[in-house]
Amino acid sequence: HRGEARGRHEGRADPPAMFRIALLAACVASASAFVPASGFAPMAMKSRTSAVSSMRMQEGDFSAAVPFLKRPSNLDGTYIGDVGFDPLGFSDVFDLRVLREAELKHGRFAMLAVLGFIIQELYTFPFFPKMAPVDAHDYFVKQGGGSQIIFWISFVELFGVVALFETLQGKREPGDFAFDPLGLAKDEATLERYRLAEIKHSRLAMIAIGGFIHQYWVTKQTVLEQLGNFKSLA
């Protein structure tokens, strides 16, 4: 009996090990959403026409990001960075131009937030109290900063609404404000490469800023602090 019990115990998976395996599988599935349909080939160097034609899939194909799910019919590779990732079916309900506009807008804000989150750990203006970024949010909301943020964001959103109407009228590409003060997009191929880079970084930043905040809630450690002194959740 003792041997049988030991065998059953050894055959049973260790819960922490199962958790690590499940977490690894989830990370792999999430990372695949950032990989172009043709693998790691530099598709952004191709023209928009060739990129669309190479990524365009037939009806009934599986998603390149989630291979066990069907590719949404509206995600046909028209937009750069489209790998058929839409498990909740938003593309079947909303206009793709509206979704791409929203994705780029939130991604750009997230990239700024990630940068500000890290810089605030390294430097704080002398006239502001030194504290963790998450705590700083709560502090300045109590000081009246929240109303100022809402006011200025609402002001910026007015331009966003006008731009969105122009997009729906076919006058501009989603998210395109012709903002290139450094002249980085010298030709069409370079522009496509930067567009792909932007959408990838936007998606990563939206995940990262959520991770930064939740990490602090759970561990009470800032990003750089945890890199130097990792605290396990176990």
PDB file of C-alpha atoms in Angstrom:
ATOM      1  CA  HIS A   1       0.000   0.000   0.000  1.00  0.00           C
ATOM      2  CA  ARG A   2       2.834   2.314   0.844  1.00  0.00           C
ATOM      3  CA  GLY A   3       4.418   1.672  -2.581  1.00  0.00           C
ATOM      4  CA  GLU A   4       1.123   2.241  -4.410  1.00  0.00           C
ATOM      5  CA  ALA A   5       0.578   5.534  -2.576  1.00  0.00           C
ATOM      6  CA  ARG A   6       4.098   6.609  -3.435  1.00  0.00           C
ATOM      7  CA  GLY A   7       3.511   5.765  -7.092  1.00  0.00           C
ATOM      8  CA  ARG A   8       0.325   7.764  -7.172  1.00  0.00           C
ATOM      9  CA  HIS A   9       2.098  10.684  -5.517  1.00  0.00           C
ATOM     10  CA  GLU A  10       5.006  10.572  -7.969  1.00  0.00           C
ATOM     11  CA  GLY A  11       2.650  10.375 -10.918  1.00  0.00           C
ATOM     12  CA  ARG A  12       0.789  13.434  -9.794  1.00  0.00           C
ATOM     13  CA  ALA A  13       2.042  16.713 -11.353  1.00  0.00           C
ATOM     14  CA  ASP A  14       3.519  19.286  -9.029  1.00  0.00           C
ATOM     15  CA  PRO A  15       1.120  22.295  -8.914  1.00  0.00           C
ATOM     16  CA  PRO A  16       3.906  24.912  -9.204  1.00  0.00           C
ATOM     17  CA  ALA A  17       5.359  23.007 -12.153  1.00  0.00           C
ATOM     18  CA  MET A  18       1.945  22.902 -13.828  1.00  0.00           C
ATOM     19  CA  PHE A  19       1.576  26.635 -13.253  1.00  0.00           C
ATOM     20  CA  ARG A  20       4.968  27.351 -14.834  1.00  0.00           C
ATOM     21  CA  ILE A  21       4.139  25.188 -17.861  1.00  0.00           C
ATOM     22  CA  ALA A  22       0.772  26.923 -18.341  1.00  0.00           C
ATOM     23  CA  LEU A  23       2.406  30.341 -17.974  1.00  0.00           C
ATOM     24  CA  LEU A  24       5.067  29.444 -20.548  1.00  0.00           C
ATOM     25  CA  ALA A  25       2.419  28.271 -23.011  1.00  0.00           C
ATOM     26  CA  ALA A  26       0.461  31.502 -22.556  1.00  0.00           C
ATOM     27  CA  CYS A  27       3.593  33.591 -23.142  1.00  0.00           C
ATOM     28  CA  VAL A  28       4.407  31.692 -26.329  1.00  0.00           C
ATOM     29  CA  ALA A  29       0.861  32.178 -27.628  1.00  0.00           C
ATOM     30  CA  SER A  30       0.968  35.891 -26.800  1.00  0.00           C
ATOM     31  CA  ALA A  31       4.370  36.389 -28.401  1.00  0.00           C
ATOM     32  CA  SER A  32       3.183  34.788 -31.626  1.00  0.00           C
ATOM     33  CA  ALA A  33       0.787  37.706 -32.090  1.00  0.00           C
ATOM     34  CA  PHE A  34       3.796  39.939 -32.757  1.00  0.00           C
ATOM     35  CA  VAL A  35       5.321  37.682 -35.421  1.00  0.00           C
ATOM     36  CA  PRO A  36       4.431  38.261 -39.082  1.00  0.00           C
ATOM     37  CA  ALA A  37       2.611  35.466 -40.863  1.00  0.00           C
ATOM     38  CA  SER A  38       5.728  34.397 -42.763  1.00  0.00           C
ATOM     39  CA  GLY A  39       7.788  33.888 -39.600  1.00  0.00           C
ATOM     40  CA  PHE A  40      10.646  36.233 -38.783  1.00  0.00           C
ATOM     41  CA  ALA A  41      11.200  37.456 -42.352  1.00  0.00           C
ATOM     42  CA  PRO A  42      11.529  41.264 -42.656  1.00  0.00           C
ATOM     43  CA  MET A  43       8.163  41.823 -44.357  1.00  0.00           C
ATOM     44  CA  ALA A  44       8.198  45.520 -43.539  1.00  0.00           C
ATOM     45  CA  MET A  45      10.882  46.063 -46.186  1.00  0.00           C
ATOM     46  CA  LYS A  46       8.429  45.068 -48.899  1.00  0.00           C
ATOM     47  CA  SER A  47       5.971  47.454 -50.450  1.00  0.00           C
ATOM     48  CA  ARG A  48       2.456  47.720 -49.083  1.00  0.00           C
ATOM     49  CA  THR A  49       1.067  45.879 -52.069  1.00  0.00           C
ATOM     50  CA  SER A  50       3.416  42.929 -51.760  1.00  0.00           C
ATOM     51  CA  ALA A  51       2.899  42.792 -47.984  1.00  0.00           C
ATOM     52  CA  VAL A  52      -0.862  42.629 -48.433  1.00  0.00           C
ATOM     53  CA  SER A  53      -0.684  40.001 -51.123  1.00  0.00           C
ATOM     54  CA  SER A  54       1.711  37.804 -49.154  1.00  0.00           C
ATOM     55  CA  MET A  55      -0.363  37.976 -45.977  1.00  0.00           C
ATOM     56  CA  ARG A  56      -3.774  37.695 -47.569  1.00  0.00           C
ATOM     57  CA  MET A  57      -5.317  34.362 -46.628  1.00  0.00           C
ATOM     58  CA  GLN A  58      -8.145  32.357 -48.075  1.00  0.00           C
ATOM     59  CA  GLU A  59     -11.488  31.895 -46.305  1.00  0.00           C
ATOM     60  CA  GLY A  60     -11.327  29.134 -43.705  1.00  0.00           C
ATOM     61  CA  ASP A  61      -7.568  29.425 -42.995  1.00  0.00           C
ATOM     62  CA  PHE A  62      -6.330  29.392 -39.436  1.00  0.00           C
ATOM     63  CA  SER A  63      -4.961  32.413 -37.627  1.00  0.00           C
ATOM     64  CA  ALA A  64      -1.197  32.893 -37.837  1.00  0.00           C
ATOM     65  CA  ALA A  65      -1.144  34.171 -34.236  1.00  0.00           C
ATOM     66  CA  VAL A  66      -3.385  31.469 -32.746  1.00  0.00           C
ATOM     67  CA  PRO A  67      -3.029  28.447 -35.066  1.00  0.00           C
ATOM     68  CA  PHE A  68      -5.882  26.474 -33.469  1.00  0.00           C
ATOM     69  CA  LEU A  69      -8.426  29.257 -34.129  1.00  0.00           C
ATOM     70  CA  LYS A  70      -9.993  30.221 -37.450  1.00  0.00           C
ATOM     71  CA  ARG A  71      -8.792  33.457 -38.971  1.00  0.00           C
ATOM     72  CA  PRO A  72     -11.444  36.204 -38.689  1.00  0.00           C
ATOM     73  CA  SER A  73     -12.812  36.854 -42.163  1.00  0.00           C
ATOM     74  CA  ASN A  74     -12.189  40.621 -42.004  1.00  0.00           C
ATOM     75  CA  LEU A  75      -8.525  40.271 -41.021  1.00  0.00           C
ATOM     76  CA  ASP A  76      -7.171  39.671 -44.512  1.00  0.00           C
ATOM     77  CA  GLY A  77      -3.758  41.299 -44.116  1.00  0.00           C
ATOM     78  CA  THR A  78      -4.759  44.714 -45.420  1.00  0.00           C
ATOM     79  CA  TYR A  79      -3.184  46.479 -42.446  1.00  0.00           C
ATOM     80  CA  ILE A  80       0.449  45.982 -41.606  1.00  0.00           C
ATOM     81  CA  GLY A  81       0.984  43.887 -38.486  1.00  0.00           C
ATOM     82  CA  ASP A  82      -2.229  41.914 -39.080  1.00  0.00           C
ATOM     83  CA  VAL A  83      -1.630  38.293 -38.077  1.00  0.00           C
ATOM     84  CA  GLY A  84      -5.262  37.284 -37.644  1.00  0.00           C
ATOM     85  CA  PHE A  85      -5.408  37.830 -33.877  1.00  0.00           C
ATOM     86  CA  ASP A  86      -8.985  38.576 -32.812  1.00  0.00           C
ATOM     87  CA  PRO A  87     -10.219  35.831 -30.457  1.00  0.00           C
ATOM     88  CA  LEU A  88     -13.154  37.962 -29.236  1.00  0.00           C
ATOM     89  CA  GLY A  89     -14.404  38.789 -32.733  1.00  0.00           C
ATOM     90  CA  PHE A  90     -14.224  42.592 -32.521  1.00  0.00           C
ATOM     91  CA  SER A  91     -13.387  42.792 -36.224  1.00  0.00           C
ATOM     92  CA  ASP A  92     -16.789  41.273 -37.024  1.00  0.00           C
ATOM     93  CA  VAL A  93     -18.589  44.063 -35.139  1.00  0.00           C
ATOM     94  CA  PHE A  94     -16.533  47.250 -35.576  1.00  0.00           C
ATOM     95  CA  ASP A  95     -14.981  48.937 -38.585  1.00  0.00           C
ATOM     96  CA  LEU A  96     -11.338  47.889 -38.951  1.00  0.00           C
ATOM     97  CA  ARG A  97     -10.331  51.507 -39.508  1.00  0.00           C
ATOM     98  CA  VAL A  98     -11.776  52.456 -36.122  1.00  0.00           C
ATOM     99  CA  LEU A  99     -10.037  49.516 -34.443  1.00  0.00           C
ATOM    100  CA  ARG A 100      -6.658  50.347 -35.988  1.00  0.00           C
ATOM    101  CA  GLU A 101      -7.025  54.020 -35.027  1.00  0.00           C
ATOM    102  CA  ALA A 102      -7.792  53.019 -31.436  1.00  0.00           C
ATOM    103  CA  GLU A 103      -4.953  50.497 -31.317  1.00  0.00           C
ATOM    104  CA  LEU A 104      -2.383  53.013 -32.485  1.00  0.00           C
ATOM    105  CA  LYS A 105      -3.657  55.756 -30.186  1.00  0.00           C
ATOM    106  CA  HIS A 106      -3.614  53.582 -27.070  1.00  0.00           C
ATOM    107  CA  GLY A 107      -0.306  52.065 -28.106  1.00  0.00           C
ATOM    108  CA  ARG A 108       1.341  55.482 -28.444  1.00  0.00           C
ATOM    109  CA  PHE A 109       0.059  56.552 -25.039  1.00  0.00           C
ATOM    110  CA  ALA A 110       1.294  53.248 -23.600  1.00  0.00           C
ATOM    111  CA  MET A 111       4.788  53.747 -25.052  1.00  0.00           C
ATOM    112  CA  LEU A 112       4.953  57.193 -23.441  1.00  0.00           C
ATOM    113  CA  ALA A 113       3.652  55.737 -20.171  1.00  0.00           C
ATOM    114  CA  VAL A 114       6.281  52.966 -20.122  1.00  0.00           C
ATOM    115  CA  LEU A 115       9.061  55.481 -20.720  1.00  0.00           C
ATOM    116  CA  GLY A 116       7.727  57.842 -18.055  1.00  0.00           C
ATOM    117  CA  PHE A 117       7.257  54.980 -15.597  1.00  0.00           C
ATOM    118  CA  ILE A 118      10.922  54.028 -15.800  1.00  0.00           C
ATOM    119  CA  ILE A 119      12.363  57.551 -15.949  1.00  0.00           C
ATOM    120  CA  GLN A 120      10.420  58.548 -12.832  1.00  0.00           C
ATOM    121  CA  GLU A 121      12.271  55.845 -10.909  1.00  0.00           C
ATOM    122  CA  LEU A 122      15.598  57.400 -11.930  1.00  0.00           C
ATOM    123  CA  TYR A 123      14.812  61.099 -11.698  1.00  0.00           C
ATOM    124  CA  THR A 124      12.163  63.321 -10.143  1.00  0.00           C
ATOM    125  CA  PHE A 125      11.948  67.089 -10.442  1.00  0.00           C
ATOM    126  CA  PRO A 126      13.068  68.818  -7.202  1.00  0.00           C
ATOM    127  CA  PHE A 127       9.659  70.413  -6.687  1.00  0.00           C
ATOM    128  CA  PHE A 128       7.883  67.001  -6.734  1.00  0.00           C
ATOM    129  CA  PRO A 129       8.018  64.435  -3.903  1.00  0.00           C
ATOM    130  CA  LYS A 130      10.026  61.276  -4.603  1.00  0.00           C
ATOM    131  CA  MET A 131       7.750  58.215  -4.692  1.00  0.00           C
ATOM    132  CA  ALA A 132       6.883  55.158  -6.751  1.00  0.00           C
ATOM    133  CA  PRO A 133       5.034  55.897 -10.033  1.00  0.00           C
ATOM    134  CA  VAL A 134       1.843  54.120  -8.927  1.00  0.00           C
ATOM    135  CA  ASP A 135       1.796  56.002  -5.631  1.00  0.00           C
ATOM    136  CA  ALA A 136       2.490  59.254  -7.508  1.00  0.00           C
ATOM    137  CA  HIS A 137      -0.710  58.748  -9.495  1.00  0.00           C
ATOM    138  CA  ASP A 138      -2.800  58.490  -6.320  1.00  0.00           C
ATOM    139  CA  TYR A 139      -0.984  61.430  -4.754  1.00  0.00           C
ATOM    140  CA  PHE A 140      -1.548  63.830  -7.656  1.00  0.00           C
ATOM    141  CA  VAL A 141      -5.176  62.775  -8.084  1.00  0.00           C
ATOM    142  CA  LYS A 142      -5.740  63.877  -4.480  1.00  0.00           C
ATOM    143  CA  GLN A 143      -3.902  67.142  -5.241  1.00  0.00           C
ATOM    144  CA  GLY A 144      -6.221  67.899  -8.163  1.00  0.00           C
ATOM    145  CA  GLY A 145      -3.977  66.652 -10.950  1.00  0.00           C
ATOM    146  CA  GLY A 146      -6.556  64.138 -12.141  1.00  0.00           C
ATOM    147  CA  SER A 147      -8.967  66.833 -13.309  1.00  0.00           C
ATOM    148  CA  GLN A 148      -6.175  68.556 -15.260  1.00  0.00           C
ATOM    149  CA  ILE A 149      -5.240  65.300 -16.987  1.00  0.00           C
ATOM    150  CA  ILE A 150      -8.857  64.650 -17.952  1.00  0.00           C
ATOM    151  CA  PHE A 151      -9.186  68.215 -19.291  1.00  0.00           C
ATOM    152  CA  TRP A 152      -6.105  68.012 -21.535  1.00  0.00           C
ATOM    153  CA  ILE A 153      -6.880  64.496 -22.739  1.00  0.00           C
ATOM    154  CA  SER A 154     -10.390  65.652 -23.673  1.00  0.00           C
ATOM    155  CA  PHE A 155      -8.836  68.556 -25.565  1.00  0.00           C
ATOM    156  CA  VAL A 156      -6.568  66.197 -27.509  1.00  0.00           C
ATOM    157  CA  GLU A 157      -9.489  63.846 -28.187  1.00  0.00           C
ATOM    158  CA  LEU A 158     -11.259  66.625 -30.121  1.00  0.00           C
ATOM    159  CA  PHE A 159      -8.533  66.411 -32.761  1.00  0.00           C
ATOM    160  CA  GLY A 160      -8.756  62.633 -32.639  1.00  0.00           C
ATOM    161  CA  VAL A 161     -12.483  62.699 -33.420  1.00  0.00           C
ATOM    162  CA  VAL A 162     -11.920  64.993 -36.403  1.00  0.00           C
ATOM    163  CA  ALA A 163      -9.124  62.724 -37.639  1.00  0.00           C
ATOM    164  CA  LEU A 164     -11.319  59.642 -37.237  1.00  0.00           C
ATOM    165  CA  PHE A 165     -14.047  61.175 -39.399  1.00  0.00           C
ATOM    166  CA  GLU A 166     -11.436  61.894 -42.054  1.00  0.00           C
ATOM    167  CA  THR A 167     -10.341  58.268 -41.869  1.00  0.00           C
ATOM    168  CA  LEU A 168     -13.886  57.012 -42.352  1.00  0.00           C
ATOM    169  CA  GLN A 169     -14.212  59.341 -45.332  1.00  0.00           C
ATOM    170  CA  GLY A 170     -11.076  57.843 -46.875  1.00  0.00           C
ATOM    171  CA  LYS A 171      -8.985  61.016 -46.562  1.00  0.00           C
ATOM    172  CA  ARG A 172      -6.254  59.553 -44.329  1.00  0.00           C
ATOM    173  CA  GLU A 173      -4.833  56.249 -43.125  1.00  0.00           C
ATOM    174  CA  PRO A 174      -5.794  55.227 -39.553  1.00  0.00           C
ATOM    175  CA  GLY A 175      -3.417  56.829 -37.069  1.00  0.00           C
ATOM    176  CA  ASP A 176      -1.597  58.881 -39.700  1.00  0.00           C
ATOM    177  CA  PHE A 177      -1.082  62.475 -38.513  1.00  0.00           C
ATOM    178  CA  ALA A 178       1.812  63.111 -40.934  1.00  0.00           C
ATOM    179  CA  PHE A 179       4.026  63.512 -37.861  1.00  0.00           C
ATOM    180  CA  ASP A 180       7.638  62.922 -38.832  1.00  0.00           C
ATOM    181  CA  PRO A 181       9.702  65.921 -37.635  1.00  0.00           C
ATOM    182  CA  LEU A 182      12.989  64.012 -38.011  1.00  0.00           C
ATOM    183  CA  GLY A 183      12.233  62.886 -41.553  1.00  0.00           C
ATOM    184  CA  LEU A 184      12.775  59.207 -40.793  1.00  0.00           C
ATOM    185  CA  ALA A 185      10.391  57.921 -43.480  1.00  0.00           C
ATOM    186  CA  LYS A 186      12.523  58.759 -46.491  1.00  0.00           C
ATOM    187  CA  ASP A 187      10.871  56.298 -48.855  1.00  0.00           C
ATOM    188  CA  GLU A 188       7.931  53.880 -48.971  1.00  0.00           C
ATOM    189  CA  ALA A 189       9.974  50.871 -47.854  1.00  0.00           C
ATOM    190  CA  THR A 190      11.330  52.735 -44.823  1.00  0.00           C
ATOM    191  CA  LEU A 191       7.863  54.014 -43.973  1.00  0.00           C
ATOM    192  CA  GLU A 192       6.472  50.466 -44.008  1.00  0.00           C
ATOM    193  CA  ARG A 193       9.295  49.265 -41.779  1.00  0.00           C
ATOM    194  CA  TYR A 194       8.566  51.970 -39.214  1.00  0.00           C
ATOM    195  CA  ARG A 195       4.833  51.282 -39.372  1.00  0.00           C
ATOM    196  CA  LEU A 196       5.424  47.636 -38.530  1.00  0.00           C
ATOM    197  CA  ALA A 197       7.838  48.587 -35.754  1.00  0.00           C
ATOM    198  CA  GLU A 198       5.324  51.038 -34.291  1.00  0.00           C
ATOM    199  CA  ILE A 199       2.447  48.583 -34.147  1.00  0.00           C
ATOM    200  CA  LYS A 200       4.662  45.914 -32.557  1.00  0.00           C
ATOM    201  CA  HIS A 201       6.028  48.314 -29.953  1.00  0.00           C
ATOM    202  CA  SER A 202       2.530  49.643 -29.294  1.00  0.00           C
ATOM    203  CA  ARG A 203       1.218  46.175 -28.505  1.00  0.00           C
ATOM    204  CA  LEU A 204       4.177  45.362 -26.289  1.00  0.00           C
ATOM    205  CA  ALA A 205       3.866  48.684 -24.451  1.00  0.00           C
ATOM    206  CA  MET A 206       0.170  48.149 -23.711  1.00  0.00           C
ATOM    207  CA  ILE A 207       1.014  44.796 -22.134  1.00  0.00           C
ATOM    208  CA  ALA A 208       4.080  46.209 -20.366  1.00  0.00           C
ATOM    209  CA  ILE A 209       2.394  49.151 -18.639  1.00  0.00           C
ATOM    210  CA  GLY A 210      -0.285  46.828 -17.297  1.00  0.00           C
ATOM    211  CA  GLY A 211       2.444  44.501 -16.057  1.00  0.00           C
ATOM    212  CA  PHE A 212       4.342  47.343 -14.388  1.00  0.00           C
ATOM    213  CA  ILE A 213       1.289  48.478 -12.439  1.00  0.00           C
ATOM    214  CA  HIS A 214       0.093  45.036 -11.370  1.00  0.00           C
ATOM    215  CA  GLN A 215       3.640  44.035 -10.455  1.00  0.00           C
ATOM    216  CA  TYR A 216       3.819  46.957  -8.034  1.00  0.00           C
ATOM    217  CA  TRP A 217       0.418  46.155  -6.553  1.00  0.00           C
ATOM    218  CA  VAL A 218       1.489  42.586  -5.822  1.00  0.00           C
ATOM    219  CA  THR A 219       5.159  42.967  -4.858  1.00  0.00           C
ATOM    220  CA  LYS A 220       5.363  46.644  -3.799  1.00  0.00           C
ATOM    221  CA  GLN A 221       8.516  46.834  -5.917  1.00  0.00           C
ATOM    222  CA  THR A 222       9.137  49.205  -8.806  1.00  0.00           C
ATOM    223  CA  VAL A 223      10.394  47.905 -12.144  1.00  0.00           C
ATOM    224  CA  LEU A 224      14.094  48.639 -11.703  1.00  0.00           C
ATOM    225  CA  GLU A 225      13.973  47.658  -8.041  1.00  0.00           C
ATOM    226  CA  GLN A 226      12.637  44.217  -8.899  1.00  0.00           C
ATOM    227  CA  LEU A 227      15.273  43.737 -11.593  1.00  0.00           C
ATOM    228  CA  GLY A 228      17.964  44.219  -8.945  1.00  0.00           C
ATOM    229  CA  ASN A 229      16.192  42.395  -6.139  1.00  0.00           C
ATOM    230  CA  PHE A 230      13.656  39.939  -7.550  1.00  0.00           C
ATOM    231  CA  LYS A 231      10.823  38.965  -5.243  1.00  0.00           C
ATOM    232  CA  SER A 232       8.967  35.785  -6.143  1.00  0.00           C
ATOM    233  CA  LEU A 233       5.195  35.581  -5.858  1.00  0.00           C
ATOM    234  CA  ALA A 234       5.430  32.100  -4.338  1.00  0.00           C
TER     235      ALA A 234
END
